[in-house]
mmCIF file of N, CA and C in Angstrom:
data_model
loop_
_atom_site.group_PDB
_atom_site.id
_atom_site.type_symbol
_atom_site.label_atom_id
_atom_site.label_comp_id
_atom_site.label_asym_id
_atom_site.label_seq_id
_atom_site.Cartn_x
_atom_site.Cartn_y
_atom_site.Cartn_z
ATOM 1 N N UNK A 1 -5.451 -8.700 -18.663
ATOM 2 C CA UNK A 1 -5.466 -7.354 -18.101
ATOM 3 C C UNK A 1 -4.164 -7.111 -17.349
ATOM 4 N N UNK A 2 -3.546 -6.008 -17.591
ATOM 5 C CA UNK A 2 -2.309 -5.635 -16.920
ATOM 6 C C UNK A 2 -2.622 -5.246 -15.483
ATOM 7 N N UNK A 3 -1.714 -5.548 -14.563
ATOM 8 C CA UNK A 3 -1.912 -5.282 -13.136
ATOM 9 C C UNK A 3 -2.255 -3.819 -12.875
ATOM 10 N N UNK A 4 -1.615 -2.896 -13.589
ATOM 11 C CA UNK A 4 -1.863 -1.473 -13.381
ATOM 12 C C UNK A 4 -3.285 -1.079 -13.778
ATOM 13 N N UNK A 5 -3.929 -1.877 -14.634
ATOM 14 C CA UNK A 5 -5.283 -1.574 -15.085
ATOM 15 C C UNK A 5 -6.347 -2.221 -14.213
ATOM 16 N N UNK A 6 -5.979 -3.210 -13.407
ATOM 17 C CA UNK A 6 -6.948 -3.939 -12.594
ATOM 18 C C UNK A 6 -7.482 -3.045 -11.485
ATOM 19 N N UNK A 7 -8.779 -3.143 -11.252
ATOM 20 C CA UNK A 7 -9.408 -2.386 -10.169
ATOM 21 C C UNK A 7 -9.385 -3.177 -8.868
ATOM 22 N N UNK A 8 -9.559 -4.502 -8.982
ATOM 23 C CA UNK A 8 -9.529 -5.389 -7.816
ATOM 24 C C UNK A 8 -8.427 -6.419 -8.028
ATOM 25 N N UNK A 9 -7.574 -6.557 -7.028
ATOM 26 C CA UNK A 9 -6.441 -7.468 -7.121
ATOM 27 C C UNK A 9 -6.684 -8.722 -6.292
ATOM 28 N N UNK A 10 -6.175 -9.837 -6.769
ATOM 29 C CA UNK A 10 -6.217 -11.065 -5.989
ATOM 30 C C UNK A 10 -5.117 -11.006 -4.932
ATOM 31 N N UNK A 11 -5.218 -11.866 -3.944
ATOM 32 C CA UNK A 11 -4.175 -11.916 -2.915
ATOM 33 C C UNK A 11 -2.806 -12.229 -3.528
ATOM 34 N N UNK A 12 -2.693 -13.199 -4.453
ATOM 35 C CA UNK A 12 -1.371 -13.412 -5.070
ATOM 36 C C UNK A 12 -0.832 -12.184 -5.806
ATOM 37 N N UNK A 13 -1.697 -11.394 -6.423
ATOM 38 C CA UNK A 13 -1.249 -10.161 -7.084
ATOM 39 C C UNK A 13 -0.738 -9.155 -6.057
ATOM 40 N N UNK A 14 -1.432 -9.051 -4.923
ATOM 41 C CA UNK A 14 -0.992 -8.153 -3.849
ATOM 42 C C UNK A 14 0.333 -8.645 -3.282
ATOM 43 N N UNK A 15 0.450 -9.957 -3.112
ATOM 44 C CA UNK A 15 1.702 -10.539 -2.620
ATOM 45 C C UNK A 15 2.865 -10.131 -3.521
ATOM 46 N N UNK A 16 2.661 -10.225 -4.820
ATOM 47 C CA UNK A 16 3.708 -9.869 -5.778
ATOM 48 C C UNK A 16 3.994 -8.370 -5.747
ATOM 49 N N UNK A 17 2.957 -7.565 -5.680
ATOM 50 C CA UNK A 17 3.124 -6.110 -5.701
ATOM 51 C C UNK A 17 3.873 -5.611 -4.465
ATOM 52 N N UNK A 18 3.563 -6.195 -3.303
ATOM 53 C CA UNK A 18 4.176 -5.756 -2.051
ATOM 54 C C UNK A 18 5.391 -6.595 -1.663
ATOM 55 N N UNK A 19 5.638 -7.659 -2.412
ATOM 56 C CA UNK A 19 6.726 -8.583 -2.109
ATOM 57 C C UNK A 19 6.604 -9.129 -0.691
ATOM 58 N N UNK A 20 5.391 -9.557 -0.346
ATOM 59 C CA UNK A 20 5.090 -10.140 0.962
ATOM 60 C C UNK A 20 4.511 -11.533 0.773
ATOM 61 N N UNK A 21 4.549 -12.324 1.824
ATOM 62 C CA UNK A 21 3.988 -13.665 1.788
ATOM 63 C C UNK A 21 2.482 -13.660 1.985
ATOM 64 N N UNK A 22 1.874 -14.788 1.675
ATOM 65 C CA UNK A 22 0.428 -14.959 1.777
ATOM 66 C C UNK A 22 -0.087 -14.679 3.195
ATOM 67 N N UNK A 23 0.571 -15.255 4.197
ATOM 68 C CA UNK A 23 0.121 -15.061 5.586
ATOM 69 C C UNK A 23 0.166 -13.591 5.985
ATOM 70 N N UNK A 24 1.233 -12.896 5.596
ATOM 71 C CA UNK A 24 1.369 -11.478 5.947
ATOM 72 C C UNK A 24 0.265 -10.646 5.292
ATOM 73 N N UNK A 25 -0.054 -10.925 4.036
ATOM 74 C CA UNK A 25 -1.113 -10.184 3.345
ATOM 75 C C UNK A 25 -2.445 -10.418 4.055
ATOM 76 N N UNK A 26 -2.743 -11.668 4.388
ATOM 77 C CA UNK A 26 -3.994 -11.947 5.104
ATOM 78 C C UNK A 26 -3.993 -11.322 6.502
ATOM 79 N N UNK A 27 -2.839 -11.267 7.167
ATOM 80 C CA UNK A 27 -2.749 -10.583 8.466
ATOM 81 C C UNK A 27 -3.083 -9.101 8.322
ATOM 82 N N UNK A 28 -2.562 -8.468 7.267
ATOM 83 C CA UNK A 28 -2.841 -7.053 7.025
ATOM 84 C C UNK A 28 -4.322 -6.830 6.736
ATOM 85 N N UNK A 29 -4.937 -7.752 6.018
ATOM 86 C CA UNK A 29 -6.367 -7.654 5.720
ATOM 87 C C UNK A 29 -7.177 -7.809 7.006
ATOM 88 N N UNK A 30 -6.848 -8.831 7.797
ATOM 89 C CA UNK A 30 -7.578 -9.080 9.054
ATOM 90 C C UNK A 30 -7.478 -7.909 10.021
ATOM 91 N N UNK A 31 -6.291 -7.291 10.075
ATOM 92 C CA UNK A 31 -6.080 -6.184 11.007
ATOM 93 C C UNK A 31 -6.709 -4.877 10.522
ATOM 94 N N UNK A 32 -7.115 -4.838 9.244
ATOM 95 C CA UNK A 32 -7.699 -3.618 8.696
ATOM 96 C C UNK A 32 -6.671 -2.667 8.122
ATOM 97 N N UNK A 33 -5.398 -3.037 8.184
ATOM 98 C CA UNK A 33 -4.349 -2.176 7.628
ATOM 99 C C UNK A 33 -4.417 -2.130 6.108
ATOM 100 N N UNK A 34 -4.933 -3.206 5.506
ATOM 101 C CA UNK A 34 -5.085 -3.289 4.061
ATOM 102 C C UNK A 34 -6.555 -3.569 3.766
ATOM 103 N N UNK A 35 -7.201 -2.635 3.096
ATOM 104 C CA UNK A 35 -8.627 -2.758 2.779
ATOM 105 C C UNK A 35 -8.862 -3.906 1.804
ATOM 106 N N UNK A 36 -9.969 -4.608 2.005
ATOM 107 C CA UNK A 36 -10.352 -5.659 1.066
ATOM 108 C C UNK A 36 -11.864 -5.758 0.996
ATOM 109 N N UNK A 37 -12.333 -6.442 -0.026
ATOM 110 C CA UNK A 37 -13.771 -6.660 -0.214
ATOM 111 C C UNK A 37 -13.992 -8.129 -0.548
ATOM 112 N N UNK A 38 -15.206 -8.598 -0.321
ATOM 113 C CA UNK A 38 -15.575 -9.952 -0.707
ATOM 114 C C UNK A 38 -16.410 -9.868 -1.976
ATOM 115 N N UNK A 39 -16.095 -10.718 -2.928
ATOM 116 C CA UNK A 39 -16.873 -10.866 -4.152
ATOM 117 C C UNK A 39 -17.255 -12.341 -4.188
ATOM 118 N N UNK A 40 -18.486 -12.620 -3.753
ATOM 119 C CA UNK A 40 -18.867 -14.015 -3.562
ATOM 120 C C UNK A 40 -18.025 -14.578 -2.441
ATOM 121 N N UNK A 41 -17.308 -15.665 -2.707
ATOM 122 C CA UNK A 41 -16.429 -16.254 -1.700
ATOM 123 C C UNK A 41 -14.994 -15.757 -1.835
ATOM 124 N N UNK A 42 -14.724 -14.966 -2.858
ATOM 125 C CA UNK A 42 -13.362 -14.507 -3.137
ATOM 126 C C UNK A 42 -13.042 -13.210 -2.397
ATOM 127 N N UNK A 43 -11.816 -13.091 -1.943
ATOM 128 C CA UNK A 43 -11.321 -11.881 -1.284
ATOM 129 C C UNK A 43 -10.525 -11.098 -2.315
ATOM 130 N N UNK A 44 -10.839 -9.822 -2.477
ATOM 131 C CA UNK A 44 -10.127 -8.964 -3.420
ATOM 132 C C UNK A 44 -9.694 -7.676 -2.714
ATOM 133 N N UNK A 45 -8.605 -7.104 -3.189
ATOM 134 C CA UNK A 45 -8.071 -5.868 -2.623
ATOM 135 C C UNK A 45 -8.163 -4.791 -3.702
ATOM 136 N N UNK A 46 -8.867 -3.689 -3.416
ATOM 137 C CA UNK A 46 -8.909 -2.595 -4.391
ATOM 138 C C UNK A 46 -7.488 -2.101 -4.672
ATOM 139 N N UNK A 47 -7.188 -1.844 -5.936
ATOM 140 C CA UNK A 47 -5.845 -1.427 -6.328
ATOM 141 C C UNK A 47 -5.412 -0.168 -5.582
ATOM 142 N N UNK A 48 -6.330 0.765 -5.369
ATOM 143 C CA UNK A 48 -5.951 1.995 -4.669
ATOM 144 C C UNK A 48 -5.681 1.744 -3.188
ATOM 145 N N UNK A 49 -6.190 0.640 -2.628
ATOM 146 C CA UNK A 49 -5.914 0.297 -1.228
ATOM 147 C C UNK A 49 -4.442 -0.064 -1.047
ATOM 148 N N UNK A 50 -3.845 -0.656 -2.073
ATOM 149 C CA UNK A 50 -2.407 -0.969 -2.012
ATOM 150 C C UNK A 50 -1.614 0.336 -1.960
ATOM 151 N N UNK A 51 -1.994 1.307 -2.795
ATOM 152 C CA UNK A 51 -1.314 2.607 -2.790
ATOM 153 C C UNK A 51 -1.477 3.314 -1.450
ATOM 154 N N UNK A 52 -2.679 3.239 -0.882
ATOM 155 C CA UNK A 52 -2.955 3.855 0.420
ATOM 156 C C UNK A 52 -2.099 3.207 1.506
ATOM 157 N N UNK A 53 -2.008 1.890 1.473
ATOM 158 C CA UNK A 53 -1.192 1.163 2.447
ATOM 159 C C UNK A 53 0.270 1.600 2.362
ATOM 160 N N UNK A 54 0.795 1.716 1.154
ATOM 161 C CA UNK A 54 2.188 2.141 0.971
ATOM 162 C C UNK A 54 2.379 3.566 1.475
ATOM 163 N N UNK A 55 1.418 4.435 1.191
ATOM 164 C CA UNK A 55 1.502 5.831 1.656
ATOM 165 C C UNK A 55 1.525 5.886 3.189
ATOM 166 N N UNK A 56 0.730 5.042 3.844
ATOM 167 C CA UNK A 56 0.710 5.009 5.301
ATOM 168 C C UNK A 56 2.067 4.539 5.856
ATOM 169 N N UNK A 57 2.652 3.548 5.208
ATOM 170 C CA UNK A 57 3.981 3.085 5.631
ATOM 171 C C UNK A 57 5.017 4.189 5.517
ATOM 172 N N UNK A 58 4.922 4.957 4.435
ATOM 173 C CA UNK A 58 5.875 6.039 4.229
ATOM 174 C C UNK A 58 5.700 7.143 5.272
ATOM 175 N N UNK A 59 4.454 7.433 5.641
ATOM 176 C CA UNK A 59 4.188 8.447 6.664
ATOM 177 C C UNK A 59 4.749 8.001 8.011
ATOM 178 N N UNK A 60 4.555 6.713 8.339
ATOM 179 C CA UNK A 60 5.053 6.189 9.609
ATOM 180 C C UNK A 60 6.576 6.212 9.661
ATOM 181 N N UNK A 61 7.213 6.042 8.523
ATOM 182 C CA UNK A 61 8.666 5.999 8.457
ATOM 183 C C UNK A 61 9.299 7.388 8.530
ATOM 184 N N UNK A 62 8.494 8.405 8.218
ATOM 185 C CA UNK A 62 9.033 9.777 8.184
ATOM 186 C C UNK A 62 9.220 10.355 9.575
#
C-alpha cells in the first residue's frame, strides 16, 4: 500500500513523512499535538492527523 493511500500510519512512516526522529514523534503524540490511536498494542497515527498537524504549524508561523 502506498503511503498516500494508508489511513493509519506507523510511527516510522510518520517519522519519514515529517522528517522527525522517533522521540520527537512520540513527544508530539504524548502532548496531544499529533493525534494517534491504539490498535491492540500498536500506536497508529491517522493520515489526516499528519495534515492537520502541518496546517497548525503553518498557522503558528503566519
